[in-house]
Amino acid sequence: MSKVIGVDIGGTKILSAIVDENGNTIKTVRVPSEGKEGRDRILYHLYQTIEELISRDIIGIGIGTAGQVDPDTGVIVTATPNLKDWAGTPLKDIIEDRFNLPTYVDNDGNVAALGEWWIGGGRGARCLLCLTIGTGIGSGIVYEGKVFRGAKGVGAELGHMSIKYDGIRCNCGGIGCIEAYASGPALMKKLQEKGRSFGNPDEIQQAAESGDRIVLEAVKEIGVLLGYAMVSFINIFNPDIILLSGGVSNLGDFLIGPVRDIVDTYALPGGRDVKIGRAVLGENAGVVGAAALVYLKGAK
Ligand code: BMX
Ligand code: ZN
């Protein structure tokens, strides 16, 4: 059976896996991305993870990366400081030259959505929206079996929907983006402001599960804001299902409950029957979807 390497490059980590043609994840490798250290460090870690997985059975490499990507050329068009100096990197050419395998590159949110549509919780959906809530808020839309990318392939950046025109400045340079309010670092910051500090999302989840009032309040606050952004997504796209992945989504119903309440109250009634849940593939959605790019020849 042929196999593919799927890679998911985020602001904090690079997750890579060998994925077979049925979407089974065979072996996974996790390394830091050190995105804030710039292009050379990111590439260093990327090469390392591919080298660990490569063998004669591998027929191609699929990469989902944070940043806006031109999926035809595999060049990074823009990136926030989460992946410093990443803009302008001809990633497809670099990887093809180095490993001599056909390589596809796309945005990380797009591939997470593709993975969920291919073998996860979005199977059979006509209009699937996927939000990855981690270092940033990534997103992807699969409509009638195709990844929606817009005119130049750089669309579907739902994390940069502004919910407040006079709000806080986002990493992207915009103002009031939902990413600035509801990403992992935004939640950490909110908790710090309430006098609580946590090392990672798992600790926050444990605190929520043990009924920590301050944590539950902070999670509810970001859930409400996420809900308002979702109202706009629902009114624009009329998805049948919205799936959440990434570290913050592990908060499950603590987060999804407030989102659901806002959607049920404020989305235009025709679209309110949307299902909202967690990604079935969890943190593997990105690597599986990146591999799907190879099997589905770019999913165009
Ligand atoms: C940012 C932006 C998106 C990305 C999202 C999730 C960059 C570097 N990133 O909004 O393109 O999809 O973060 O990224 O421009 P992650 O770092 O949380 O995986
Ligand atoms: Zn933004």
PDB file of C-alpha atoms and ligand atoms in Angstrom:
ATOM      1  CA  MET A   1       0.000   0.000   0.000  1.00  0.00           C
ATOM      2  CA  SER A   2       1.378   3.437  -0.899  1.00  0.00           C
ATOM      3  CA  LYS A   3       2.157   5.882   1.853  1.00  0.00           C
ATOM      4  CA  VAL A   4       2.530   9.618   2.168  1.00  0.00           C
ATOM      5  CA  ILE A   5       4.137  11.964   4.682  1.00  0.00           C
ATOM      6  CA  GLY A   6       1.670  14.546   5.993  1.00  0.00           C
ATOM      7  CA  VAL A   7       3.111  17.595   7.791  1.00  0.00           C
ATOM      8  CA  ASP A   8       1.307  20.249   9.852  1.00  0.00           C
ATOM      9  CA  ILE A   9       3.392  23.381  10.561  1.00  0.00           C
ATOM     10  CA  GLY A  10       1.959  25.635  13.264  1.00  0.00           C
ATOM     11  CA  GLY A  11       3.358  28.544  15.238  1.00  0.00           C
ATOM     12  CA  THR A  12       4.427  26.275  18.120  1.00  0.00           C
ATOM     13  CA  LYS A  13       4.930  22.757  16.758  1.00  0.00           C
ATOM     14  CA  ILE A  14       5.416  20.712  13.620  1.00  0.00           C
ATOM     15  CA  LEU A  15       3.462  17.466  13.619  1.00  0.00           C
ATOM     16  CA  SER A  16       4.311  14.942  10.907  1.00  0.00           C
ATOM     17  CA  ALA A  17       2.981  11.484  10.160  1.00  0.00           C
ATOM     18  CA  ILE A  18       3.059   8.632   7.725  1.00  0.00           C
ATOM     19  CA  VAL A  19      -0.493   8.295   6.423  1.00  0.00           C
ATOM     20  CA  ASP A  20      -1.776   5.457   4.230  1.00  0.00           C
ATOM     21  CA  GLU A  21      -4.286   5.820   1.417  1.00  0.00           C
ATOM     22  CA  ASN A  22      -7.201   5.058   3.754  1.00  0.00           C
ATOM     23  CA  GLY A  23      -6.170   7.931   6.013  1.00  0.00           C
ATOM     24  CA  ASN A  24      -4.691   5.756   8.772  1.00  0.00           C
ATOM     25  CA  THR A  25      -1.928   7.496  10.692  1.00  0.00           C
ATOM     26  CA  ILE A  26       0.933   5.024  11.046  1.00  0.00           C
ATOM     27  CA  LYS A  27       3.756   6.863  12.773  1.00  0.00           C
ATOM     28  CA  THR A  28       3.777  10.389  14.169  1.00  0.00           C
ATOM     29  CA  VAL A  29       6.663  12.723  14.961  1.00  0.00           C
ATOM     30  CA  ARG A  30       6.333  15.985  16.887  1.00  0.00           C
ATOM     31  CA  VAL A  31       9.027  18.669  16.978  1.00  0.00           C
ATOM     32  CA  PRO A  32       8.901  22.353  17.934  1.00  0.00           C
ATOM     33  CA  SER A  33       8.564  24.817  15.057  1.00  0.00           C
ATOM     34  CA  GLU A  34      10.244  27.738  16.868  1.00  0.00           C
ATOM     35  CA  GLY A  35       8.225  29.905  14.496  1.00  0.00           C
ATOM     36  CA  LYS A  36       9.234  33.145  16.187  1.00  0.00           C
ATOM     37  CA  GLU A  37      12.927  32.334  15.506  1.00  0.00           C
ATOM     38  CA  GLY A  38      12.439  32.621  11.764  1.00  0.00           C
ATOM     39  CA  ARG A  39      12.635  30.675   8.521  1.00  0.00           C
ATOM     40  CA  ASP A  40      15.927  28.845   9.026  1.00  0.00           C
ATOM     41  CA  ARG A  41      14.845  27.295  12.325  1.00  0.00           C
ATOM     42  CA  ILE A  42      11.470  26.282  10.912  1.00  0.00           C
ATOM     43  CA  LEU A  43      13.154  24.626   7.914  1.00  0.00           C
ATOM     44  CA  TYR A  44      15.710  22.932  10.164  1.00  0.00           C
ATOM     45  CA  HIS A  45      12.911  21.285  12.189  1.00  0.00           C
ATOM     46  CA  LEU A  46      10.914  20.493   9.068  1.00  0.00           C
ATOM     47  CA  TYR A  47      13.817  18.631   7.412  1.00  0.00           C
ATOM     48  CA  GLN A  48      14.475  16.756  10.634  1.00  0.00           C
ATOM     49  CA  THR A  49      10.903  15.484  10.921  1.00  0.00           C
ATOM     50  CA  ILE A  50      10.677  14.441   7.252  1.00  0.00           C
ATOM     51  CA  GLU A  51      14.035  12.644   7.469  1.00  0.00           C
ATOM     52  CA  GLU A  52      12.741  10.674  10.422  1.00  0.00           C
ATOM     53  CA  LEU A  53       9.762   9.370   8.452  1.00  0.00           C
ATOM     54  CA  ILE A  54      11.048   8.987   4.910  1.00  0.00           C
ATOM     55  CA  SER A  55      11.448   5.539   3.326  1.00  0.00           C
ATOM     56  CA  ARG A  56      11.172   3.905  -0.098  1.00  0.00           C
ATOM     57  CA  ASP A  57       7.394   3.387   0.358  1.00  0.00           C
ATOM     58  CA  ILE A  58       6.699   7.119   0.462  1.00  0.00           C
ATOM     59  CA  ILE A  59       5.149   8.451  -2.784  1.00  0.00           C
ATOM     60  CA  GLY A  60       4.750  12.119  -1.849  1.00  0.00           C
ATOM     61  CA  ILE A  61       4.744  14.816   0.812  1.00  0.00           C
ATOM     62  CA  GLY A  62       1.771  16.990   1.770  1.00  0.00           C
ATOM     63  CA  ILE A  63       2.295  20.069   3.927  1.00  0.00           C
ATOM     64  CA  GLY A  64      -0.206  22.269   5.689  1.00  0.00           C
ATOM     65  CA  THR A  65       1.404  25.384   7.102  1.00  0.00           C
ATOM     66  CA  ALA A  66       0.190  28.421   8.983  1.00  0.00           C
ATOM     67  CA  GLY A  67       0.281  31.487   6.746  1.00  0.00           C
ATOM     68  CA  GLN A  68      -1.390  32.312   3.466  1.00  0.00           C
ATOM     69  CA  VAL A  69      -0.208  29.901   0.795  1.00  0.00           C
ATOM     70  CA  ASP A  70      -0.434  29.908  -2.999  1.00  0.00           C
ATOM     71  CA  PRO A  71      -1.420  26.254  -3.494  1.00  0.00           C
ATOM     72  CA  ASP A  72      -0.414  26.273  -7.185  1.00  0.00           C
ATOM     73  CA  THR A  73       3.191  27.332  -6.616  1.00  0.00           C
ATOM     74  CA  GLY A  74       3.532  26.197  -2.998  1.00  0.00           C
ATOM     75  CA  VAL A  75       4.981  29.595  -2.045  1.00  0.00           C
ATOM     76  CA  ILE A  76       4.089  31.213   1.314  1.00  0.00           C
ATOM     77  CA  VAL A  77       2.409  34.517   0.433  1.00  0.00           C
ATOM     78  CA  THR A  78       2.135  36.129   3.889  1.00  0.00           C
ATOM     79  CA  ALA A  79       2.573  35.016   7.473  1.00  0.00           C
ATOM     80  CA  THR A  80       2.038  36.635  10.841  1.00  0.00           C
ATOM     81  CA  PRO A  81       5.038  36.921  13.239  1.00  0.00           C
ATOM     82  CA  ASN A  82       4.021  33.467  14.570  1.00  0.00           C
ATOM     83  CA  LEU A  83       6.126  32.199  11.643  1.00  0.00           C
ATOM     84  CA  LYS A  84       8.727  34.915  11.280  1.00  0.00           C
ATOM     85  CA  ASP A  85      10.238  35.471   7.783  1.00  0.00           C
ATOM     86  CA  TRP A  86       8.076  32.641   6.452  1.00  0.00           C
ATOM     87  CA  ALA A  87       6.502  34.862   3.760  1.00  0.00           C
ATOM     88  CA  GLY A  88       8.171  34.399   0.386  1.00  0.00           C
ATOM     89  CA  THR A  89       9.452  30.885   1.137  1.00  0.00           C
ATOM     90  CA  PRO A  90       9.130  28.680  -1.992  1.00  0.00           C
ATOM     91  CA  LEU A  91       8.316  25.689   0.211  1.00  0.00           C
ATOM     92  CA  LYS A  92       7.161  23.268  -2.503  1.00  0.00           C
ATOM     93  CA  ASP A  93      10.360  23.755  -4.545  1.00  0.00           C
ATOM     94  CA  ILE A  94      12.597  23.547  -1.475  1.00  0.00           C
ATOM     95  CA  ILE A  95      11.082  20.229  -0.337  1.00  0.00           C
ATOM     96  CA  GLU A  96      10.905  18.720  -3.839  1.00  0.00           C
ATOM     97  CA  ASP A  97      14.576  19.566  -4.463  1.00  0.00           C
ATOM     98  CA  ARG A  98      15.689  18.140  -1.154  1.00  0.00           C
ATOM     99  CA  PHE A  99      13.628  14.952  -1.008  1.00  0.00           C
ATOM    100  CA  ASN A 100      12.893  14.331  -4.680  1.00  0.00           C
ATOM    101  CA  LEU A 101       9.208  13.560  -4.054  1.00  0.00           C
ATOM    102  CA  PRO A 102       6.078  15.310  -5.383  1.00  0.00           C
ATOM    103  CA  THR A 103       5.058  17.871  -2.761  1.00  0.00           C
ATOM    104  CA  TYR A 104       1.838  19.795  -2.165  1.00  0.00           C
ATOM    105  CA  VAL A 105       1.610  22.811   0.130  1.00  0.00           C
ATOM    106  CA  ASP A 106      -1.522  24.487   1.470  1.00  0.00           C
ATOM    107  CA  ASN A 107      -2.693  26.471   4.515  1.00  0.00           C
ATOM    108  CA  ASP A 108      -2.910  24.487   7.778  1.00  0.00           C
ATOM    109  CA  GLY A 109      -6.579  25.304   8.363  1.00  0.00           C
ATOM    110  CA  ASN A 110      -7.464  24.241   4.832  1.00  0.00           C
ATOM    111  CA  VAL A 111      -5.800  20.861   5.266  1.00  0.00           C
ATOM    112  CA  ALA A 112      -7.385  20.276   8.701  1.00  0.00           C
ATOM    113  CA  ALA A 113     -10.788  20.820   7.078  1.00  0.00           C
ATOM    114  CA  LEU A 114      -9.825  18.518   4.207  1.00  0.00           C
ATOM    115  CA  GLY A 115      -8.725  15.800   6.647  1.00  0.00           C
ATOM    116  CA  GLU A 116     -12.017  15.975   8.569  1.00  0.00           C
ATOM    117  CA  TRP A 117     -13.992  15.914   5.315  1.00  0.00           C
ATOM    118  CA  TRP A 118     -11.938  12.975   3.959  1.00  0.00           C
ATOM    119  CA  ILE A 119     -12.100  10.546   6.875  1.00  0.00           C
ATOM    120  CA  GLY A 120     -13.245  12.490   9.953  1.00  0.00           C
ATOM    121  CA  GLY A 121     -16.328  14.204  11.347  1.00  0.00           C
ATOM    122  CA  GLY A 122     -17.061  16.074   8.106  1.00  0.00           C
ATOM    123  CA  ARG A 123     -17.641  13.037   5.907  1.00  0.00           C
ATOM    124  CA  GLY A 124     -20.665  13.608   3.695  1.00  0.00           C
ATOM    125  CA  ALA A 125     -20.971  17.287   4.628  1.00  0.00           C
ATOM    126  CA  ARG A 126     -21.985  19.628   1.827  1.00  0.00           C
ATOM    127  CA  CYS A 127     -20.456  22.669   3.501  1.00  0.00           C
ATOM    128  CA  LEU A 128     -17.913  21.957   6.234  1.00  0.00           C
ATOM    129  CA  LEU A 129     -16.194  24.666   8.265  1.00  0.00           C
ATOM    130  CA  CYS A 130     -13.244  23.727  10.429  1.00  0.00           C
ATOM    131  CA  LEU A 131     -11.598  26.052  12.946  1.00  0.00           C
ATOM    132  CA  THR A 132      -8.230  25.179  14.478  1.00  0.00           C
ATOM    133  CA  ILE A 133      -7.849  27.065  17.724  1.00  0.00           C
ATOM    134  CA  GLY A 134      -4.213  26.992  18.800  1.00  0.00           C
ATOM    135  CA  THR A 135      -1.389  29.534  18.569  1.00  0.00           C
ATOM    136  CA  GLY A 136      -3.597  31.313  16.050  1.00  0.00           C
ATOM    137  CA  ILE A 137      -7.089  30.587  14.798  1.00  0.00           C
ATOM    138  CA  GLY A 138      -6.840  28.757  11.495  1.00  0.00           C
ATOM    139  CA  SER A 139      -9.738  27.713   9.339  1.00  0.00           C
ATOM    140  CA  GLY A 140     -10.809  25.842   6.264  1.00  0.00           C
ATOM    141  CA  ILE A 141     -13.970  25.382   4.260  1.00  0.00           C
ATOM    142  CA  VAL A 142     -14.791  22.328   2.164  1.00  0.00           C
ATOM    143  CA  TYR A 143     -17.760  22.977  -0.082  1.00  0.00           C
ATOM    144  CA  GLU A 144     -19.203  20.218  -2.285  1.00  0.00           C
ATOM    145  CA  GLY A 145     -16.006  18.204  -1.985  1.00  0.00           C
ATOM    146  CA  LYS A 146     -13.607  21.036  -2.792  1.00  0.00           C
ATOM    147  CA  VAL A 147     -11.475  23.187  -0.544  1.00  0.00           C
ATOM    148  CA  PHE A 148     -12.721  26.771  -0.872  1.00  0.00           C
ATOM    149  CA  ARG A 149      -9.665  28.933  -1.439  1.00  0.00           C
ATOM    150  CA  GLY A 150     -10.869  32.078  -3.197  1.00  0.00           C
ATOM    151  CA  ALA A 151      -9.321  33.757  -6.244  1.00  0.00           C
ATOM    152  CA  LYS A 152      -5.634  33.322  -5.403  1.00  0.00           C
ATOM    153  CA  GLY A 153      -5.833  30.520  -2.889  1.00  0.00           C
ATOM    154  CA  VAL A 154      -5.358  32.685   0.169  1.00  0.00           C
ATOM    155  CA  GLY A 155      -8.957  33.007   1.389  1.00  0.00           C
ATOM    156  CA  ALA A 156     -10.877  31.286   4.186  1.00  0.00           C
ATOM    157  CA  GLU A 157      -8.861  32.996   6.955  1.00  0.00           C
ATOM    158  CA  LEU A 158     -11.857  33.090   9.287  1.00  0.00           C
ATOM    159  CA  GLY A 159      -9.644  33.770  12.318  1.00  0.00           C
ATOM    160  CA  HIS A 160      -9.290  37.306  11.005  1.00  0.00           C
ATOM    161  CA  MET A 161     -12.991  38.090  11.088  1.00  0.00           C
ATOM    162  CA  SER A 162     -13.180  41.311  13.092  1.00  0.00           C
ATOM    163  CA  ILE A 163     -15.702  41.251  15.898  1.00  0.00           C
ATOM    164  CA  LYS A 164     -14.796  44.758  17.164  1.00  0.00           C
ATOM    165  CA  TYR A 165     -13.737  47.628  14.922  1.00  0.00           C
ATOM    166  CA  ASP A 166     -12.241  49.512  17.883  1.00  0.00           C
ATOM    167  CA  GLY A 167     -10.910  46.385  19.537  1.00  0.00           C
ATOM    168  CA  ILE A 168      -7.426  45.056  20.188  1.00  0.00           C
ATOM    169  CA  ARG A 169      -4.781  44.746  17.492  1.00  0.00           C
ATOM    170  CA  CYS A 170      -4.230  41.319  15.989  1.00  0.00           C
ATOM    171  CA  ASN A 171      -0.949  39.702  15.016  1.00  0.00           C
ATOM    172  CA  CYS A 172      -1.971  40.166  11.373  1.00  0.00           C
ATOM    173  CA  GLY A 173      -2.080  43.957  11.754  1.00  0.00           C
ATOM    174  CA  GLY A 174      -5.879  44.042  11.727  1.00  0.00           C
ATOM    175  CA  ILE A 175      -8.086  45.233  14.587  1.00  0.00           C
ATOM    176  CA  GLY A 176     -10.537  43.174  16.598  1.00  0.00           C
ATOM    177  CA  CYS A 177      -9.885  39.829  14.851  1.00  0.00           C
ATOM    178  CA  ILE A 178     -11.433  36.873  16.647  1.00  0.00           C
ATOM    179  CA  GLU A 179      -7.918  35.319  16.773  1.00  0.00           C
ATOM    180  CA  ALA A 180      -6.820  38.163  19.048  1.00  0.00           C
ATOM    181  CA  TYR A 181      -9.619  37.267  21.510  1.00  0.00           C
ATOM    182  CA  ALA A 182     -10.006  33.498  21.397  1.00  0.00           C
ATOM    183  CA  SER A 183      -6.697  31.826  20.418  1.00  0.00           C
ATOM    184  CA  GLY A 184      -4.641  29.824  22.937  1.00  0.00           C
ATOM    185  CA  PRO A 185      -2.367  32.774  23.835  1.00  0.00           C
ATOM    186  CA  ALA A 186      -5.418  35.072  24.131  1.00  0.00           C
ATOM    187  CA  LEU A 187      -7.011  32.672  26.628  1.00  0.00           C
ATOM    188  CA  MET A 188      -3.745  32.457  28.599  1.00  0.00           C
ATOM    189  CA  LYS A 189      -3.547  36.248  28.689  1.00  0.00           C
ATOM    190  CA  LYS A 190      -7.138  36.567  29.852  1.00  0.00           C
ATOM    191  CA  LEU A 191      -6.456  34.095  32.649  1.00  0.00           C
ATOM    192  CA  GLN A 192      -3.335  35.998  33.635  1.00  0.00           C
ATOM    193  CA  GLU A 193      -5.392  39.179  33.865  1.00  0.00           C
ATOM    194  CA  LYS A 194      -7.664  37.289  36.249  1.00  0.00           C
ATOM    195  CA  GLY A 195      -4.592  36.387  38.303  1.00  0.00           C
ATOM    196  CA  ARG A 196      -4.131  32.820  37.086  1.00  0.00           C
ATOM    197  CA  SER A 197      -1.274  31.435  35.019  1.00  0.00           C
ATOM    198  CA  PHE A 198      -1.105  28.097  33.255  1.00  0.00           C
ATOM    199  CA  GLY A 199       1.670  26.381  31.311  1.00  0.00           C
ATOM    200  CA  ASN A 200      -0.464  24.800  28.602  1.00  0.00           C
ATOM    201  CA  PRO A 201      -4.053  24.135  27.460  1.00  0.00           C
ATOM    202  CA  ASP A 202      -4.117  20.747  29.237  1.00  0.00           C
ATOM    203  CA  GLU A 203      -3.722  22.439  32.607  1.00  0.00           C
ATOM    204  CA  ILE A 204      -6.559  24.833  31.758  1.00  0.00           C
ATOM    205  CA  GLN A 205      -8.739  21.890  30.796  1.00  0.00           C
ATOM    206  CA  GLN A 206      -8.036  20.106  34.085  1.00  0.00           C
ATOM    207  CA  ALA A 207      -8.897  23.248  36.011  1.00  0.00           C
ATOM    208  CA  ALA A 208     -12.150  23.612  34.036  1.00  0.00           C
ATOM    209  CA  GLU A 209     -13.029  19.976  34.747  1.00  0.00           C
ATOM    210  CA  SER A 210     -12.454  20.450  38.449  1.00  0.00           C
ATOM    211  CA  GLY A 211     -14.922  23.353  38.413  1.00  0.00           C
ATOM    212  CA  ASP A 212     -12.427  26.232  38.778  1.00  0.00           C
ATOM    213  CA  ARG A 213     -14.752  29.254  38.698  1.00  0.00           C
ATOM    214  CA  ILE A 214     -12.231  31.733  37.259  1.00  0.00           C
ATOM    215  CA  VAL A 215     -11.222  29.363  34.473  1.00  0.00           C
ATOM    216  CA  LEU A 216     -14.837  28.561  33.616  1.00  0.00           C
ATOM    217  CA  GLU A 217     -15.618  32.274  33.471  1.00  0.00           C
ATOM    218  CA  ALA A 218     -12.644  32.990  31.129  1.00  0.00           C
ATOM    219  CA  VAL A 219     -13.519  30.067  28.851  1.00  0.00           C
ATOM    220  CA  LYS A 220     -17.141  31.211  28.722  1.00  0.00           C
ATOM    221  CA  GLU A 221     -16.045  34.734  27.784  1.00  0.00           C
ATOM    222  CA  ILE A 222     -13.990  33.535  24.823  1.00  0.00           C
ATOM    223  CA  GLY A 223     -16.773  31.098  23.873  1.00  0.00           C
ATOM    224  CA  VAL A 224     -19.232  33.987  23.677  1.00  0.00           C
ATOM    225  CA  LEU A 225     -16.897  35.995  21.426  1.00  0.00           C
ATOM    226  CA  LEU A 226     -16.263  32.945  19.265  1.00  0.00           C
ATOM    227  CA  GLY A 227     -20.036  32.537  19.086  1.00  0.00           C
ATOM    228  CA  TYR A 228     -20.440  36.034  17.638  1.00  0.00           C
ATOM    229  CA  ALA A 229     -17.820  35.272  14.969  1.00  0.00           C
ATOM    230  CA  MET A 230     -19.605  32.000  14.215  1.00  0.00           C
ATOM    231  CA  VAL A 231     -22.884  33.824  13.728  1.00  0.00           C
ATOM    232  CA  SER A 232     -21.256  35.690  10.831  1.00  0.00           C
ATOM    233  CA  PHE A 233     -19.707  32.525   9.392  1.00  0.00           C
ATOM    234  CA  ILE A 234     -23.083  30.780   9.555  1.00  0.00           C
ATOM    235  CA  ASN A 235     -24.906  33.687   7.934  1.00  0.00           C
ATOM    236  CA  ILE A 236     -22.327  33.848   5.129  1.00  0.00           C
ATOM    237  CA  PHE A 237     -21.662  30.175   4.397  1.00  0.00           C
ATOM    238  CA  ASN A 238     -24.635  28.225   5.774  1.00  0.00           C
ATOM    239  CA  PRO A 239     -22.429  25.286   6.829  1.00  0.00           C
ATOM    240  CA  ASP A 240     -24.092  22.003   7.764  1.00  0.00           C
ATOM    241  CA  ILE A 241     -21.303  21.347  10.246  1.00  0.00           C
ATOM    242  CA  ILE A 242     -18.597  23.310  12.070  1.00  0.00           C
ATOM    243  CA  LEU A 243     -15.755  21.355  13.659  1.00  0.00           C
ATOM    244  CA  LEU A 244     -13.248  22.713  16.165  1.00  0.00           C
ATOM    245  CA  SER A 245      -9.729  21.375  16.550  1.00  0.00           C
ATOM    246  CA  GLY A 246      -6.502  22.587  18.183  1.00  0.00           C
ATOM    247  CA  GLY A 247      -5.526  22.758  21.856  1.00  0.00           C
ATOM    248  CA  VAL A 248      -8.284  25.164  22.964  1.00  0.00           C
ATOM    249  CA  SER A 249     -10.982  22.919  21.442  1.00  0.00           C
ATOM    250  CA  ASN A 250     -10.094  20.259  24.027  1.00  0.00           C
ATOM    251  CA  LEU A 251     -12.161  22.377  26.416  1.00  0.00           C
ATOM    252  CA  GLY A 252     -15.123  20.745  24.662  1.00  0.00           C
ATOM    253  CA  ASP A 253     -18.528  21.727  25.992  1.00  0.00           C
ATOM    254  CA  PHE A 254     -17.069  24.357  28.318  1.00  0.00           C
ATOM    255  CA  LEU A 255     -16.273  26.256  25.107  1.00  0.00           C
ATOM    256  CA  ILE A 256     -18.903  24.926  22.706  1.00  0.00           C
ATOM    257  CA  GLY A 257     -21.805  25.498  25.148  1.00  0.00           C
ATOM    258  CA  PRO A 258     -21.505  29.329  25.101  1.00  0.00           C
ATOM    259  CA  VAL A 259     -20.818  29.275  21.338  1.00  0.00           C
ATOM    260  CA  ARG A 260     -24.030  27.288  20.809  1.00  0.00           C
ATOM    261  CA  ASP A 261     -26.082  29.693  22.946  1.00  0.00           C
ATOM    262  CA  ILE A 262     -24.960  32.714  20.917  1.00  0.00           C
ATOM    263  CA  VAL A 263     -25.525  30.915  17.609  1.00  0.00           C
ATOM    264  CA  ASP A 264     -29.008  29.767  18.665  1.00  0.00           C
ATOM    265  CA  THR A 265     -29.898  33.312  19.656  1.00  0.00           C
ATOM    266  CA  TYR A 266     -28.339  35.441  16.946  1.00  0.00           C
ATOM    267  CA  ALA A 267     -27.656  33.473  13.738  1.00  0.00           C
ATOM    268  CA  LEU A 268     -30.262  34.027  11.055  1.00  0.00           C
ATOM    269  CA  PRO A 269     -32.811  31.276  11.741  1.00  0.00           C
ATOM    270  CA  GLY A 270     -32.347  29.441   8.433  1.00  0.00           C
ATOM    271  CA  GLY A 271     -28.794  28.386   9.329  1.00  0.00           C
ATOM    272  CA  ARG A 272     -29.197  27.689  13.055  1.00  0.00           C
ATOM    273  CA  ASP A 273     -29.530  23.932  12.621  1.00  0.00           C
ATOM    274  CA  VAL A 274     -25.744  23.758  12.019  1.00  0.00           C
ATOM    275  CA  LYS A 275     -23.979  21.029  13.989  1.00  0.00           C
ATOM    276  CA  ILE A 276     -21.085  22.321  16.089  1.00  0.00           C
ATOM    277  CA  GLY A 277     -18.633  19.829  17.562  1.00  0.00           C
ATOM    278  CA  ARG A 278     -15.051  18.792  17.992  1.00  0.00           C
ATOM    279  CA  ALA A 279     -12.920  17.462  15.154  1.00  0.00           C
ATOM    280  CA  VAL A 280     -12.985  13.679  15.162  1.00  0.00           C
ATOM    281  CA  LEU A 281      -9.328  13.399  14.123  1.00  0.00           C
ATOM    282  CA  GLY A 282      -8.292  15.721  16.954  1.00  0.00           C
ATOM    283  CA  GLU A 283      -4.786  17.033  16.510  1.00  0.00           C
ATOM    284  CA  ASN A 284      -4.187  14.630  13.601  1.00  0.00           C
ATOM    285  CA  ALA A 285      -6.663  16.466  11.348  1.00  0.00           C
ATOM    286  CA  GLY A 286      -3.840  18.540   9.836  1.00  0.00           C
ATOM    287  CA  VAL A 287      -1.408  15.704   9.054  1.00  0.00           C
ATOM    288  CA  VAL A 288      -4.184  13.523   7.631  1.00  0.00           C
ATOM    289  CA  GLY A 289      -5.484  16.395   5.473  1.00  0.00           C
ATOM    290  CA  ALA A 290      -1.965  17.272   4.337  1.00  0.00           C
ATOM    291  CA  ALA A 291      -1.531  13.660   3.210  1.00  0.00           C
ATOM    292  CA  ALA A 292      -4.920  13.860   1.484  1.00  0.00           C
ATOM    293  CA  LEU A 293      -3.501  16.680  -0.665  1.00  0.00           C
ATOM    294  CA  VAL A 294      -1.166  14.107  -2.230  1.00  0.00           C
ATOM    295  CA  TYR A 295      -3.785  11.366  -2.623  1.00  0.00           C
ATOM    296  CA  LEU A 296      -6.354  13.839  -4.037  1.00  0.00           C
ATOM    297  CA  LYS A 297      -3.754  15.685  -6.173  1.00  0.00           C
ATOM    298  CA  GLY A 298      -4.133  19.009  -4.405  1.00  0.00           C
ATOM    299  CA  ALA A 299      -7.904  18.627  -3.737  1.00  0.00           C
ATOM    300  CA  LYS A 300      -8.749  21.248  -6.359  1.00  0.00           C
TER     301      LYS A 300
HETATM  302  C1  BMX B   1      -2.825  32.664  11.904  1.00  0.00           C
HETATM  303  C2  BMX B   1      -2.237  32.593  10.500  1.00  0.00           C
HETATM  304  C3  BMX B   1      -3.051  31.550   9.723  1.00  0.00           C
HETATM  305  C4  BMX B   1      -3.048  30.174  10.428  1.00  0.00           C
HETATM  306  C5  BMX B   1      -3.545  30.346  11.862  1.00  0.00           C
HETATM  307  C6  BMX B   1      -3.401  29.070  12.675  1.00  0.00           C
HETATM  308  C7  BMX B   1       0.156  32.862  10.016  1.00  0.00           C
HETATM  309  C8  BMX B   1       1.556  32.403  10.355  1.00  0.00           C
HETATM  310  N1  BMX B   1      -0.834  32.225  10.633  1.00  0.00           N
HETATM  311  O1  BMX B   1      -4.111  33.149  11.825  1.00  0.00           O
HETATM  312  O2  BMX B   1      -2.581  31.405   8.409  1.00  0.00           O
HETATM  313  O3  BMX B   1      -3.871  29.291   9.728  1.00  0.00           O
HETATM  314  O4  BMX B   1      -2.799  31.379  12.526  1.00  0.00           O
HETATM  315  O5  BMX B   1      -2.054  28.798  12.894  1.00  0.00           O
HETATM  316  O6  BMX B   1       0.002  33.763   9.237  1.00  0.00           O
HETATM  317  P1  BMX B   1      -1.427  27.976  14.119  1.00  0.00           P
HETATM  318  O7  BMX B   1      -0.069  28.563  14.315  1.00  0.00           O
HETATM  319  O8  BMX B   1      -2.325  28.120  15.296  1.00  0.00           O
HETATM  320  O9  BMX B   1      -1.365  26.561  13.615  1.00  0.00           O
HETATM  321 ZN    ZN B   2      -6.045  39.247  12.384  1.00  0.00          ZN
END
